[in-house]
Amino acid sequence: MRKLRFLPLILIIPIIFCIKIYREFDVEKMRDEIEKRYSQVVLDDRDNIIGAYLNSEEQWQIKGVEIPPRLKLAVLNYEDRKFYSHNGVDYLAIVRAVKTNLLEKRRVGASTITMQGVKLYKRRERTYLSKIEEIIESYKLEKYLSKDEILELYLNNAPYGSNIVGYETASQLYFGKSAKNLTWAEGATLAVLPNSPGLIWIEKNRDKLLNKRDNLLKNMYERGVIDEKQYRLSIKEELPKERKYFNSLAPHLTRRLVNEYDNKIIKSTINSELQKNIERIAREYGDYLNNRGIKNTAIIVVDNHSGEVRSYVGSQNFYDFQRNGQVDGVVAQRSVGSVLKPFLYALSIDEGLITPKSKLLDVPLYFSNFNPQNANKKYQGLVEAREALKKSLNIPFVKLLDEYEYGVDKFFYFLKDVIDFPERDYSNYGLSLILGTKEMSVENIAKLYYGLSQYGEFKDLKYIRDDKKIEGRKLISKGASYLTLEAMQGVQRYGIDNLYLGRDGIAWKTGTSYGQRDAWAGGISPRWTVVVWCGNFTGEGNRNISGVVTAGQLLFKIFKVLPNENESFIKPNEELKKIKIDSETGYRLRYDVPSEEIDYPKDAKNLKVSPYYKKVFINSKGEEIDSRNEEFIESKEKIVLSYPIELLDYMARENISISNVRDEKIKIIYPLNNIKIFLPKDFEERKSLIVKVANPKNKKLYWYHNGKYIFSGRDRERAFDFLEGEHRLTLVSESGEVVEVKFYILRGK
């Protein structure tokens, strides 16, 4: 009787134990923790793996999203034929297993797929108590998850030998393909492996593995799962001979994406075939550059139809350790040279400052202490704006930036609107901003050029395939964008003539940074935007570095492998209007002078009138007079060209004649008024100040320093050893004209 008193207690304790196990088993926690186990993988635009990364346990475990039917049937026939009919436990199988274990002293399992899924989540010792826990937890799992979800959980966590986990991982590393493309024989191989993962060692146990696979195929045939033809063909298939490796394309980008996103499966926009071709070009061209002392390259290719990045090459070869191949040159900040000029050109059109035919000054000029020069140290005097862009002349664009409504600040904030860099102080750059003093990345420049391909609507580039719409900002009019693209086409640059033959539909621009440290090229076709950079990640310069030759060659090598759809830029006729300009200088027609009609953006500000035309009054002798002259009442109006003194002086120096030259003025070109000049000490002596004078008529000049006469002559340049402090320089011409400038000298020690 006393024993019977404890019977309820004996019965209650196991019940409590089972209830405790049931309650403590958290299915959602299980799913969350399993999710964390998966490796991160990056897919291309067709869902092929281009980058895979070990999980925290140093395992390859790629999450499969849809179990292929052939693998599913093979697993069910091998592991658990009653899977869809039982509630997580196969009692008859358990009874058979206990009988075998006890009577035959041979350990066999009776776990269902559900129980194996639980076992893979919690790795426990093989005891009867742990088996009870698995049974209880399996019941709960069946309550909260569907059969397909349970099967997916099991196959995604099943071991396949070594550090390979999950059916998708095994399919990729053993057969070199996605699981969705498995054959019957391959599906059967993966079905038998989780119970015998040691058999996958290719050099060993191949016969055992083959027998297990073929027996399963035979059983499937006998059960009518596969037909005779499928069976005969399947048993003829060979086992994999060696373990394969994941594809590794765009490694700089895949590493960047796995660091930026938590997703286990990241769907990129990269096109594998295009990426392979461009990586090959980068390696081959990188070897060519290396022989010339240039070690590194970076490339990005954008699909203009979608804004998606189709190719991303961070270096000439990611695995080139000697040349710092693991540095991502696409995001590295470098001096950009002249590649920003198209945007100042377009913005200036929208501001009404120029048309493509407007004449710009191209002579040596001083802007405070800034003395820019053209790359070839040659000048054209006056040059059409479109030609200045084609030839990448520095002087016209520095002058243009100086005039650009608010100057440097407005152009700076345009760049900031597009790229969103952290700097806020435009004064750190000055007019040299247009020559590349603001460091930017290949990615930044690609974003700018892609915006130009979209006719002035600037958006972020897409690296991830999703349905999110990227909002853009309209910063340049369609009309100005088209006129800029038009000017950038058909550029003839010595050294790469043969490369762009037949590629007339490409608008492109190159740039070389100061000190020949960086070579850039950006190209736009109706379908593609391509930006390339060549140089040294270490920052060292090289005389062989040239935007045109170095980067330009690479640019067109890439365009040659891009699909060419023979498209042309669409002229936005609805965004353009016809205006009249004067034929000589290319500005808004004001006077009765020869004119012509050109396209001009409808949304642009009114074009300014020519700065070179002026109205004068002529007496009976043909002399120019003003209102102080007694003959003024009887004088006649005349429209004449009045070019800046800097231009006239340059023309005179170069012995170039220019029509309608009437201005006989003189001008001190340098130093400018109220300028502060720092003169460092030279190695041997104090550095002199070179005073430059515009004197187109070569007049005799009388020089005065601080009111004291110092000398006379027809010199256009003269060196002075001025002391530190304030100075006043006065020049008087032989015709009585007076010019004066005040400046300050700061001496270095």
XYZ file of C-alpha atoms in Angstrom:
749
model
C 0.000 0.000 0.000
C 2.844 2.332 0.879
C 4.316 1.826 -2.637
C 0.979 2.611 -4.198
C 0.961 5.957 -2.381
C 4.002 7.032 -4.419
C 2.535 5.829 -7.697
C 0.820 9.140 -8.554
C 4.039 10.965 -7.808
C 5.972 8.595 -10.030
C 3.496 9.259 -12.820
C 3.319 13.041 -12.272
C 7.087 13.655 -12.375
C 7.523 12.431 -15.980
C 4.468 14.427 -17.007
C 5.885 17.559 -15.408
C 9.227 16.851 -17.051
C 7.562 16.527 -20.455
C 5.500 19.702 -19.939
C 8.645 21.581 -18.929
C 10.477 20.459 -22.071
C 7.493 21.396 -24.236
C 7.147 24.870 -22.725
C 10.849 25.670 -22.787
C 11.222 24.761 -26.422
C 10.853 28.090 -28.261
C 10.239 27.507 -31.972
C 10.707 31.157 -32.939
C 13.966 31.337 -31.019
C 15.055 28.185 -32.815
C 14.342 29.728 -36.204
C 16.110 32.972 -35.273
C 19.230 31.190 -34.054
C 19.341 28.946 -37.110
C 18.986 32.012 -39.328
C 22.139 33.428 -37.718
C 24.103 30.325 -38.691
C 23.765 30.865 -42.417
C 26.653 32.136 -44.467
C 26.263 35.409 -46.273
C 26.243 35.031 -50.040
C 26.085 37.578 -52.812
C 24.218 36.712 -56.015
C 24.532 38.225 -59.477
C 21.649 39.590 -61.533
C 20.655 36.010 -62.478
C 20.875 34.623 -58.924
C 24.223 32.906 -59.414
C 26.634 33.041 -56.479
C 29.503 35.489 -57.007
C 30.683 35.651 -53.395
C 30.248 33.435 -50.321
C 31.574 33.863 -46.784
C 32.103 31.465 -43.879
C 29.691 31.761 -40.977
C 30.711 32.422 -37.380
C 31.487 28.718 -36.893
C 33.832 28.671 -39.904
C 31.342 26.652 -41.914
C 29.896 26.999 -45.358
C 26.137 27.074 -44.847
C 24.134 28.674 -47.618
C 20.413 29.020 -47.085
C 18.340 27.260 -49.727
C 15.062 28.994 -50.452
C 13.183 26.309 -52.384
C 13.876 22.555 -52.169
C 14.045 21.093 -55.682
C 11.533 18.259 -56.322
C 14.199 15.657 -57.187
C 16.096 16.196 -53.957
C 12.861 16.295 -51.968
C 11.644 12.941 -53.300
C 15.060 11.358 -52.822
C 15.268 12.505 -49.193
C 11.735 11.404 -48.342
C 12.312 7.952 -49.851
C 15.594 7.546 -48.011
C 14.882 9.196 -44.666
C 11.183 9.343 -43.916
C 8.537 8.016 -46.328
C 5.760 8.736 -43.812
C 6.889 12.321 -43.269
C 3.654 13.908 -44.512
C 1.426 11.517 -42.549
C 2.949 11.357 -39.046
C 2.858 14.047 -36.367
C 6.617 14.210 -35.919
C 7.197 10.719 -34.512
C 7.109 7.305 -36.202
C 6.199 4.955 -33.323
C 6.592 1.748 -35.309
C 10.089 2.798 -36.308
C 10.915 3.519 -32.660
C 9.681 0.066 -31.614
C 11.754 -1.584 -34.327
C 14.808 0.392 -33.329
C 14.474 -0.486 -29.627
C 14.064 -4.144 -30.514
C 17.161 -4.099 -32.714
C 19.234 -2.194 -30.188
C 18.306 -4.559 -27.340
C 18.205 -7.932 -29.057
C 20.801 -7.565 -31.753
C 22.985 -5.124 -29.815
C 23.219 -3.027 -32.955
C 22.467 0.668 -32.727
C 19.985 1.905 -35.285
C 18.035 5.135 -35.360
C 14.345 5.843 -35.655
C 14.376 9.561 -36.025
C 11.957 11.221 -38.368
C 12.977 14.220 -40.415
C 11.268 16.386 -37.807
C 13.298 14.796 -35.012
C 16.497 15.183 -36.998
C 15.702 18.845 -37.493
C 15.416 19.261 -33.722
C 18.617 17.274 -33.230
C 20.510 19.544 -35.649
C 19.359 22.588 -33.677
C 20.385 21.200 -30.288
C 23.393 18.954 -30.536
C 22.984 16.470 -27.643
C 24.507 13.192 -26.602
C 22.752 10.102 -27.959
C 20.838 8.894 -24.910
C 17.312 7.661 -24.301
C 16.594 10.828 -22.334
C 17.712 13.061 -25.205
C 15.546 10.959 -27.520
C 12.538 11.711 -25.318
C 13.373 15.421 -25.479
C 13.573 15.222 -29.288
C 10.167 13.514 -29.436
C 8.500 16.197 -27.291
C 10.146 19.038 -29.158
C 9.193 17.422 -32.466
C 5.533 17.493 -31.419
C 5.770 21.220 -30.767
C 7.660 21.844 -33.985
C 4.914 20.097 -35.954
C 2.339 22.298 -34.241
C 3.977 25.593 -35.200
C 5.568 24.853 -38.573
C 4.263 23.338 -41.789
C 5.724 20.125 -43.157
C 7.501 21.970 -45.941
C 9.017 24.426 -43.443
C 10.283 21.525 -41.318
C 11.778 19.775 -44.336
C 13.453 23.007 -45.381
C 14.831 23.480 -41.859
C 16.303 19.983 -41.862
C 17.910 20.134 -45.283
C 19.354 23.609 -44.677
C 21.109 22.367 -41.548
C 22.042 18.813 -42.555
C 25.801 18.034 -42.485
C 27.399 17.044 -45.779
C 30.953 16.422 -44.712
C 33.857 18.602 -43.581
C 32.555 22.165 -42.992
C 29.775 21.879 -45.564
C 26.263 22.343 -44.154
C 22.971 22.494 -46.013
C 21.788 21.106 -49.323
C 22.449 24.278 -51.358
C 26.023 24.463 -50.070
C 26.594 20.785 -50.902
C 25.151 21.183 -54.375
C 27.436 24.146 -55.109
C 30.626 22.589 -53.699
C 30.157 19.023 -54.934
C 28.426 19.551 -58.256
C 29.217 23.160 -59.059
C 25.583 24.124 -59.603
C 22.507 25.422 -57.847
C 20.349 22.749 -56.217
C 17.472 23.616 -58.538
C 19.485 22.060 -61.384
C 20.294 18.727 -59.661
C 19.856 15.489 -61.578
C 18.155 12.418 -60.041
C 21.556 10.881 -59.350
C 22.872 14.068 -57.726
C 19.719 14.416 -55.636
C 20.102 10.812 -54.472
C 23.760 11.428 -53.565
C 22.811 14.380 -51.367
C 19.965 12.370 -49.829
C 22.284 9.664 -48.447
C 25.123 11.925 -47.324
C 23.720 13.431 -44.074
C 23.648 9.992 -42.509
C 27.134 9.196 -43.792
C 28.992 12.482 -44.315
C 32.345 10.797 -44.016
C 31.711 9.081 -47.335
C 32.134 12.301 -49.241
C 35.907 12.216 -48.993
C 36.514 11.679 -52.675
C 39.715 9.716 -52.252
C 38.082 7.231 -49.848
C 34.930 5.159 -49.609
C 33.759 6.014 -53.124
C 32.400 2.502 -53.593
C 30.321 2.685 -50.405
C 28.881 6.033 -51.390
C 28.118 4.801 -54.892
C 26.340 1.709 -53.532
C 24.214 3.801 -51.165
C 23.247 6.151 -53.973
C 22.449 3.364 -56.447
C 20.413 1.420 -53.868
C 18.321 4.518 -53.238
C 17.818 5.039 -56.987
C 16.784 1.380 -57.307
C 14.261 1.729 -54.481
C 12.856 4.874 -56.072
C 12.512 3.046 -59.364
C 10.780 0.079 -57.706
C 8.376 2.442 -55.933
C 7.552 4.230 -59.186
C 9.147 7.532 -58.217
C 11.351 7.436 -61.324
C 10.897 5.474 -64.534
C 13.248 2.899 -65.994
C 14.950 5.311 -68.380
C 15.642 7.772 -65.557
C 16.990 4.949 -63.402
C 19.298 3.556 -66.119
C 20.704 6.991 -66.943
C 21.115 7.941 -63.270
C 23.192 4.924 -62.237
C 25.599 5.716 -65.083
C 26.410 9.147 -63.668
C 29.762 9.425 -61.933
C 30.293 10.745 -58.442
C 31.997 14.123 -58.118
C 35.757 13.750 -58.454
C 36.778 16.726 -56.374
C 35.374 19.404 -54.171
C 34.683 22.642 -55.986
C 34.891 26.245 -54.880
C 32.473 29.140 -54.904
C 32.735 31.683 -57.685
C 34.517 34.839 -56.626
C 33.596 37.789 -58.802
C 33.664 41.481 -57.891
C 35.333 40.608 -54.551
C 35.679 44.257 -53.511
C 31.951 44.772 -53.936
C 30.827 41.491 -52.347
C 32.886 42.240 -49.244
C 31.448 45.717 -49.153
C 27.884 44.427 -49.407
C 28.217 41.788 -46.682
C 29.567 44.508 -44.379
C 26.729 46.890 -45.220
C 23.820 44.415 -45.165
C 22.710 41.795 -42.647
C 20.844 39.745 -45.247
C 22.076 36.191 -45.632
C 21.281 36.277 -49.344
C 22.202 39.553 -51.022
C 20.960 39.977 -54.566
C 23.383 42.266 -56.369
C 23.069 43.950 -59.749
C 26.361 42.548 -61.076
C 26.282 40.755 -64.439
C 28.703 37.841 -64.166
C 29.646 37.581 -67.848
C 30.339 41.284 -68.071
C 32.225 41.232 -64.765
C 34.446 38.364 -65.966
C 35.308 40.218 -69.178
C 36.113 43.466 -67.436
C 38.138 41.763 -64.694
C 40.145 40.086 -67.472
C 40.722 43.470 -69.167
C 41.755 44.994 -65.815
C 44.319 42.220 -65.210
C 45.789 42.379 -68.703
C 45.838 46.178 -68.859
C 47.140 46.285 -65.292
C 50.134 44.170 -66.331
C 50.768 46.549 -69.235
C 50.610 49.570 -66.913
C 52.843 47.886 -64.354
C 55.657 47.815 -66.909
C 55.269 51.603 -67.109
C 55.393 52.119 -63.359
C 51.606 52.412 -62.919
C 50.361 49.737 -60.557
C 46.630 50.145 -60.016
C 43.284 50.536 -61.770
C 39.625 50.808 -60.766
C 36.498 50.527 -62.933
C 32.744 50.869 -62.586
C 30.058 50.215 -65.233
C 26.470 51.450 -64.815
C 23.406 50.443 -66.833
C 21.774 53.754 -67.758
C 18.363 52.117 -68.219
C 18.148 51.147 -64.552
C 20.982 52.856 -62.689
C 22.256 49.405 -61.680
C 25.984 48.746 -61.404
C 26.781 45.837 -63.753
C 30.525 45.682 -63.161
C 32.651 46.746 -60.211
C 36.433 46.353 -60.297
C 38.214 47.737 -57.248
C 41.726 46.945 -58.481
C 43.596 45.301 -61.321
C 43.520 42.006 -59.372
C 42.136 41.471 -55.888
C 44.750 38.765 -55.237
C 47.686 40.898 -56.363
C 49.139 41.496 -52.904
C 52.377 43.051 -54.182
C 50.411 45.875 -55.805
C 47.883 46.351 -52.991
C 45.162 44.597 -54.950
C 42.828 44.365 -51.960
C 42.462 48.140 -51.773
C 39.067 49.149 -53.190
C 39.917 51.838 -55.728
C 36.233 52.452 -56.518
C 35.710 54.152 -53.153
C 39.221 55.574 -52.667
C 39.318 59.386 -52.683
C 41.607 60.828 -55.368
C 42.204 64.144 -57.081
C 39.892 64.158 -60.117
C 41.674 66.401 -62.604
C 39.400 67.744 -65.344
C 36.495 65.289 -65.209
C 34.242 67.886 -63.532
C 34.392 70.332 -66.447
C 31.296 68.976 -68.270
C 29.156 69.873 -65.267
C 30.386 73.466 -65.040
C 29.785 73.675 -68.794
C 26.177 72.486 -68.435
C 25.448 74.645 -65.384
C 26.885 77.710 -67.137
C 24.506 77.142 -70.044
C 21.582 76.940 -67.633
C 22.780 80.125 -65.928
C 22.763 81.986 -69.234
C 26.513 82.560 -69.166
C 27.396 80.716 -72.383
C 26.210 78.764 -75.373
C 28.314 76.039 -76.982
C 29.481 78.668 -79.482
C 30.311 81.418 -76.978
C 33.901 82.654 -77.169
C 35.903 82.301 -73.973
C 39.266 83.769 -73.061
C 42.192 81.385 -73.317
C 45.242 83.437 -72.373
C 47.507 83.420 -69.296
C 45.497 84.952 -66.453
C 45.927 85.618 -62.746
C 43.178 85.070 -60.185
C 44.522 86.508 -56.950
C 47.628 84.361 -56.374
C 46.276 81.572 -58.577
C 47.949 81.337 -61.978
C 46.375 78.377 -63.850
C 47.888 77.006 -67.035
C 46.673 74.748 -69.799
C 48.116 71.264 -69.676
C 50.169 71.776 -72.848
C 51.196 75.329 -71.837
C 49.660 76.604 -75.081
C 46.813 79.100 -75.508
C 44.368 79.938 -78.257
C 43.397 83.489 -77.347
C 39.666 83.092 -77.919
C 38.024 79.680 -78.099
C 34.450 78.420 -78.424
C 33.104 76.932 -75.189
C 32.461 73.536 -76.799
C 36.038 73.431 -78.097
C 37.354 74.385 -74.685
C 35.480 71.363 -73.292
C 36.638 69.021 -76.045
C 40.262 70.104 -75.586
C 39.947 70.310 -71.781
C 41.456 73.792 -71.602
C 41.970 74.993 -68.044
C 41.948 78.773 -68.425
C 38.427 79.083 -69.933
C 36.924 76.932 -67.199
C 38.682 78.690 -64.339
C 37.480 81.985 -65.811
C 33.980 80.522 -66.193
C 33.921 79.340 -62.589
C 35.012 82.803 -61.514
C 31.975 84.230 -63.310
C 29.472 81.509 -62.397
C 26.856 83.672 -60.661
C 28.019 83.115 -57.078
C 31.335 81.612 -58.072
C 32.992 78.633 -56.447
C 30.400 78.222 -53.721
C 27.532 77.447 -56.067
C 29.506 74.832 -57.979
C 30.715 73.360 -54.682
C 27.149 72.985 -53.424
C 26.057 71.433 -56.703
C 28.680 68.728 -56.155
C 27.597 68.365 -52.544
C 23.957 67.949 -53.605
C 24.920 65.034 -55.835
C 27.595 63.319 -53.747
C 26.694 64.462 -50.208
C 30.252 64.724 -48.905
C 30.761 65.988 -45.327
C 32.732 69.174 -46.084
C 30.804 72.429 -45.853
C 33.476 75.075 -46.444
C 33.935 75.760 -50.158
C 36.674 78.313 -49.438
C 39.144 75.483 -48.851
C 39.227 74.868 -52.598
C 38.883 78.164 -54.455
C 38.945 78.343 -58.246
C 41.202 75.299 -58.460
C 38.099 73.240 -57.595
C 37.372 72.899 -61.316
C 40.866 71.461 -61.853
C 40.347 68.638 -59.375
C 41.503 69.806 -55.953
C 38.384 68.273 -54.351
C 39.149 64.587 -53.958
C 36.441 62.200 -55.082
C 36.049 58.515 -55.803
C 35.345 56.520 -58.946
C 31.906 55.894 -57.461
C 31.341 59.647 -57.012
C 32.321 60.447 -60.590
C 30.172 57.586 -61.894
C 27.202 59.046 -60.038
C 27.819 62.434 -61.658
C 28.234 61.005 -65.155
C 25.218 58.725 -64.726
C 23.197 61.827 -63.808
C 24.313 63.466 -67.033
C 23.181 60.347 -68.942
C 19.759 60.877 -67.327
C 19.656 64.406 -68.750
C 20.431 66.140 -65.486
C 18.523 63.995 -62.984
C 20.959 62.747 -60.356
C 20.307 59.564 -58.362
C 22.197 57.087 -56.213
C 23.658 54.086 -58.012
C 22.003 50.709 -57.374
C 24.005 47.747 -56.120
C 21.063 45.703 -54.784
C 18.133 44.315 -56.762
C 14.923 45.447 -55.141
C 11.692 47.241 -55.930
C 12.641 50.421 -54.102
C 12.360 53.503 -56.270
C 15.337 55.820 -55.979
C 14.312 59.442 -56.001
C 16.389 61.768 -58.105
C 17.087 65.500 -58.111
C 16.818 67.604 -61.236
C 19.914 69.820 -61.067
C 20.650 70.413 -64.760
C 18.059 70.985 -67.484
C 17.466 68.383 -70.181
C 18.480 70.883 -72.819
C 21.807 71.789 -71.174
C 22.529 68.100 -70.536
C 21.981 67.247 -74.186
C 24.160 70.113 -75.405
C 26.899 68.947 -73.033
C 26.676 65.334 -74.203
C 26.801 66.610 -77.781
C 29.990 68.578 -77.077
C 31.592 65.528 -75.446
C 31.086 63.334 -78.520
C 33.571 62.940 -81.313
C 36.467 64.147 -79.216
C 39.687 63.679 -81.151
C 42.623 63.085 -78.826
C 46.065 62.097 -79.989
C 47.237 58.687 -78.869
C 43.995 56.733 -78.841
C 42.527 57.480 -82.273
C 42.089 53.849 -83.254
C 40.310 52.853 -80.069
C 37.204 54.914 -80.529
C 36.742 54.402 -84.249
C 33.125 53.497 -84.805
C 32.169 54.616 -81.279
C 30.779 58.031 -82.222
C 27.840 57.606 -79.850
C 30.073 57.893 -76.796
C 30.394 61.164 -74.896
C 33.611 61.119 -72.906
C 36.032 63.186 -70.882
C 39.437 62.558 -69.370
C 41.379 64.108 -66.535
C 44.898 64.102 -65.129
C 45.556 65.253 -61.591
C 48.326 67.648 -60.575
C 51.688 65.923 -60.421
C 50.473 63.150 -62.750
C 49.209 61.043 -59.860
C 45.807 60.112 -61.236
C 44.457 59.364 -64.694
C 40.684 59.477 -65.196
C 38.255 58.783 -67.993
C 34.468 58.918 -67.923
C 32.337 57.782 -70.844
C 28.604 57.869 -71.498
C 26.681 56.049 -74.210
C 22.873 55.933 -74.343
C 23.051 52.527 -72.587
C 26.196 52.666 -70.415
C 28.139 54.906 -68.062
C 31.767 53.875 -67.538
C 34.332 55.495 -65.245
C 37.928 54.319 -64.927
C 40.895 55.396 -62.858
C 44.572 54.510 -63.226
C 47.404 55.403 -60.891
C 49.103 54.199 -57.744
C 47.269 53.555 -54.498
C 50.394 54.846 -52.761
C 49.808 58.269 -54.345
C 53.132 58.503 -56.146
C 53.201 60.345 -59.443
C 54.497 59.003 -62.733
C 55.284 60.825 -65.975
C 53.452 58.063 -67.886
C 50.151 58.811 -66.149
C 47.831 60.585 -68.575
C 44.071 60.883 -68.604
C 43.895 60.587 -72.369
C 46.426 57.866 -73.048
C 46.416 55.874 -69.809
C 42.763 56.004 -68.745
C 41.324 56.720 -72.214
C 42.726 53.478 -73.612
C 41.196 51.485 -70.783
C 37.853 53.260 -71.198
C 37.469 52.242 -74.821
C 38.738 48.716 -74.214
C 35.787 48.368 -71.852
C 33.296 49.929 -74.260
C 34.373 47.388 -76.875
C 33.132 44.481 -74.705
C 29.865 46.154 -73.715
C 26.742 45.242 -75.686
C 26.382 47.901 -78.365
C 22.761 48.601 -79.192
C 23.590 51.322 -81.747
C 21.487 53.822 -79.847
C 21.865 57.574 -80.092
C 21.241 60.230 -77.511
C 17.673 61.418 -77.933
C 17.461 65.113 -78.654
C 14.885 66.638 -76.255
C 13.298 68.941 -78.811
C 10.502 69.840 -76.403
C 13.143 71.179 -73.968
C 15.027 73.288 -76.536
C 14.239 76.513 -78.325
C 15.879 78.528 -81.091
C 17.620 81.763 -80.157
C 19.708 84.231 -82.125
C 23.332 84.825 -81.218
C 25.967 87.004 -82.798
C 28.090 84.919 -85.159
C 31.398 86.402 -84.049
C 31.357 85.884 -80.243
C 28.395 83.535 -79.675
C 26.292 85.536 -77.180
C 22.762 86.967 -77.163
C 22.138 89.247 -80.083
C 21.900 92.887 -79.043
C 23.299 94.916 -81.881
C 22.838 94.780 -85.627
C 25.704 92.414 -86.334
C 25.895 89.113 -88.272
C 23.863 86.450 -86.437
C 22.750 82.817 -86.483
C 20.191 80.576 -84.787
C 21.167 77.871 -82.326
C 19.489 75.454 -79.879
C 19.169 76.745 -76.326
C 17.472 75.205 -73.252
C 13.941 76.471 -72.624
C 14.525 76.356 -68.884
C 17.830 78.254 -68.962
C 18.154 81.862 -67.862
C 18.318 84.537 -70.540
C 21.668 84.400 -72.282
C 23.930 87.326 -71.460
C 24.940 89.740 -74.179
C 28.430 89.654 -75.590
C 31.094 91.137 -73.317
C 33.165 91.903 -76.421
C 30.849 94.278 -78.308
C 30.455 97.915 -77.409
C 28.941 101.056 -78.884
C 31.356 103.908 -79.731
C 31.037 107.338 -81.328
C 33.059 108.302 -84.402
C 33.838 111.799 -85.674
C 34.199 112.839 -89.297
C 37.829 111.685 -89.293
C 36.910 108.193 -88.168
C 38.308 108.774 -84.683
C 36.642 107.430 -81.564
C 35.435 110.276 -79.303
C 33.297 110.709 -76.173
C 30.832 113.317 -74.904
C 33.628 115.697 -73.866
C 34.605 116.255 -77.495
C 33.079 119.263 -79.271
C 32.290 117.075 -82.302
C 30.247 114.625 -80.201
C 26.868 116.051 -81.319
C 27.700 115.355 -84.951
C 29.352 111.979 -84.264
C 28.015 108.658 -85.543
C 27.365 105.499 -83.574
C 29.376 102.417 -84.415
C 29.386 98.875 -82.980
C 32.892 97.564 -82.547
C 34.605 94.591 -80.954
C 36.445 95.529 -77.789
C 38.475 92.627 -76.533
C 40.029 92.466 -73.053
C 43.464 93.948 -72.710
C 44.830 90.530 -71.609
C 43.791 89.048 -74.952
C 45.201 91.910 -76.990
C 48.485 91.751 -75.151
C 48.756 88.011 -75.670
C 48.008 88.385 -79.366
C 50.652 91.064 -79.676
C 53.215 88.900 -77.886
C 52.443 85.990 -80.214
C 52.331 88.215 -83.307
C 48.739 87.194 -83.991
C 46.576 89.746 -85.751
C 43.030 90.302 -84.581
C 40.352 92.306 -86.367
C 38.860 95.535 -85.044
C 41.513 96.078 -82.381
C 40.964 99.616 -81.184
C 41.905 99.481 -77.548
C 45.332 100.947 -76.812
C 45.144 100.702 -73.020
C 47.758 99.265 -70.724
C 47.063 97.113 -67.678
C 49.000 95.607 -64.792
C 48.123 91.933 -65.036
C 50.038 90.886 -61.948
C 50.054 91.618 -59.052
C 46.334 92.296 -58.625
C 45.097 95.184 -56.530
C 45.140 94.651 -52.750
C 46.613 91.184 -53.077
C 48.805 89.656 -50.365
C 51.820 87.890 -51.838
C 53.941 85.407 -49.940
C 57.470 85.157 -51.320
C 59.412 82.240 -49.808
C 63.157 82.380 -49.473
C 64.966 80.590 -52.277
C 67.892 78.240 -51.684
C 70.424 80.975 -52.415
C 68.596 84.280 -52.087
C 65.252 85.943 -51.575
C 62.729 85.254 -54.301
C 61.826 88.170 -56.576
C 58.366 89.353 -57.556
C 57.654 89.202 -61.304
C 55.440 92.113 -62.366
C 53.485 91.456 -65.580
C 52.057 94.195 -67.770
C 49.664 94.094 -70.712
C 50.948 96.486 -73.362
C 49.506 95.454 -76.729
C 50.812 98.516 -78.595
C 54.294 98.169 -77.055
C 54.235 101.683 -75.641
C 57.077 103.188 -73.663
C 56.177 102.980 -69.970
C 57.404 105.029 -67.015
C 57.564 103.024 -63.755
C 57.040 104.517 -60.249
C 57.359 102.685 -56.911
C 55.635 104.316 -53.939
C 55.575 107.583 -55.896
C 59.282 107.512 -56.846
C 60.409 107.131 -60.452
C 62.520 103.969 -60.933
C 62.954 103.424 -64.715
C 61.342 103.495 -68.177
C 61.086 101.023 -71.022
C 58.846 98.806 -73.054
C 59.159 95.753 -70.746
C 56.109 93.544 -70.295
C 57.698 91.670 -67.370
C 60.153 92.868 -64.746
C 61.539 91.318 -61.532
C 61.649 93.285 -58.270
C 63.237 92.457 -54.936
C 60.634 94.206 -52.787
C 60.898 94.273 -49.004
C 58.144 93.007 -46.760
C 55.227 95.399 -46.414
C 52.848 97.560 -48.482
C 53.809 98.614 -52.011
C 52.284 100.889 -54.647
C 53.302 100.523 -58.263
C 52.330 103.185 -60.861
C 52.812 103.035 -64.635
C 52.447 105.968 -67.010
C 52.378 105.361 -70.760
C 53.916 107.690 -73.324
C 50.373 108.623 -74.374
C 49.551 109.760 -70.824
C 47.557 106.776 -69.580
C 48.026 105.942 -65.879
C 47.463 102.568 -64.122
C 48.208 101.773 -60.496
C 48.127 98.787 -58.180
C 48.613 98.391 -54.420
C 49.781 95.095 -52.927
C 51.449 93.570 -49.863
C 54.600 91.451 -49.649
C 54.998 88.718 -47.014
C 58.448 87.220 -46.768
C 59.281 83.691 -45.661
C 62.219 82.984 -43.409
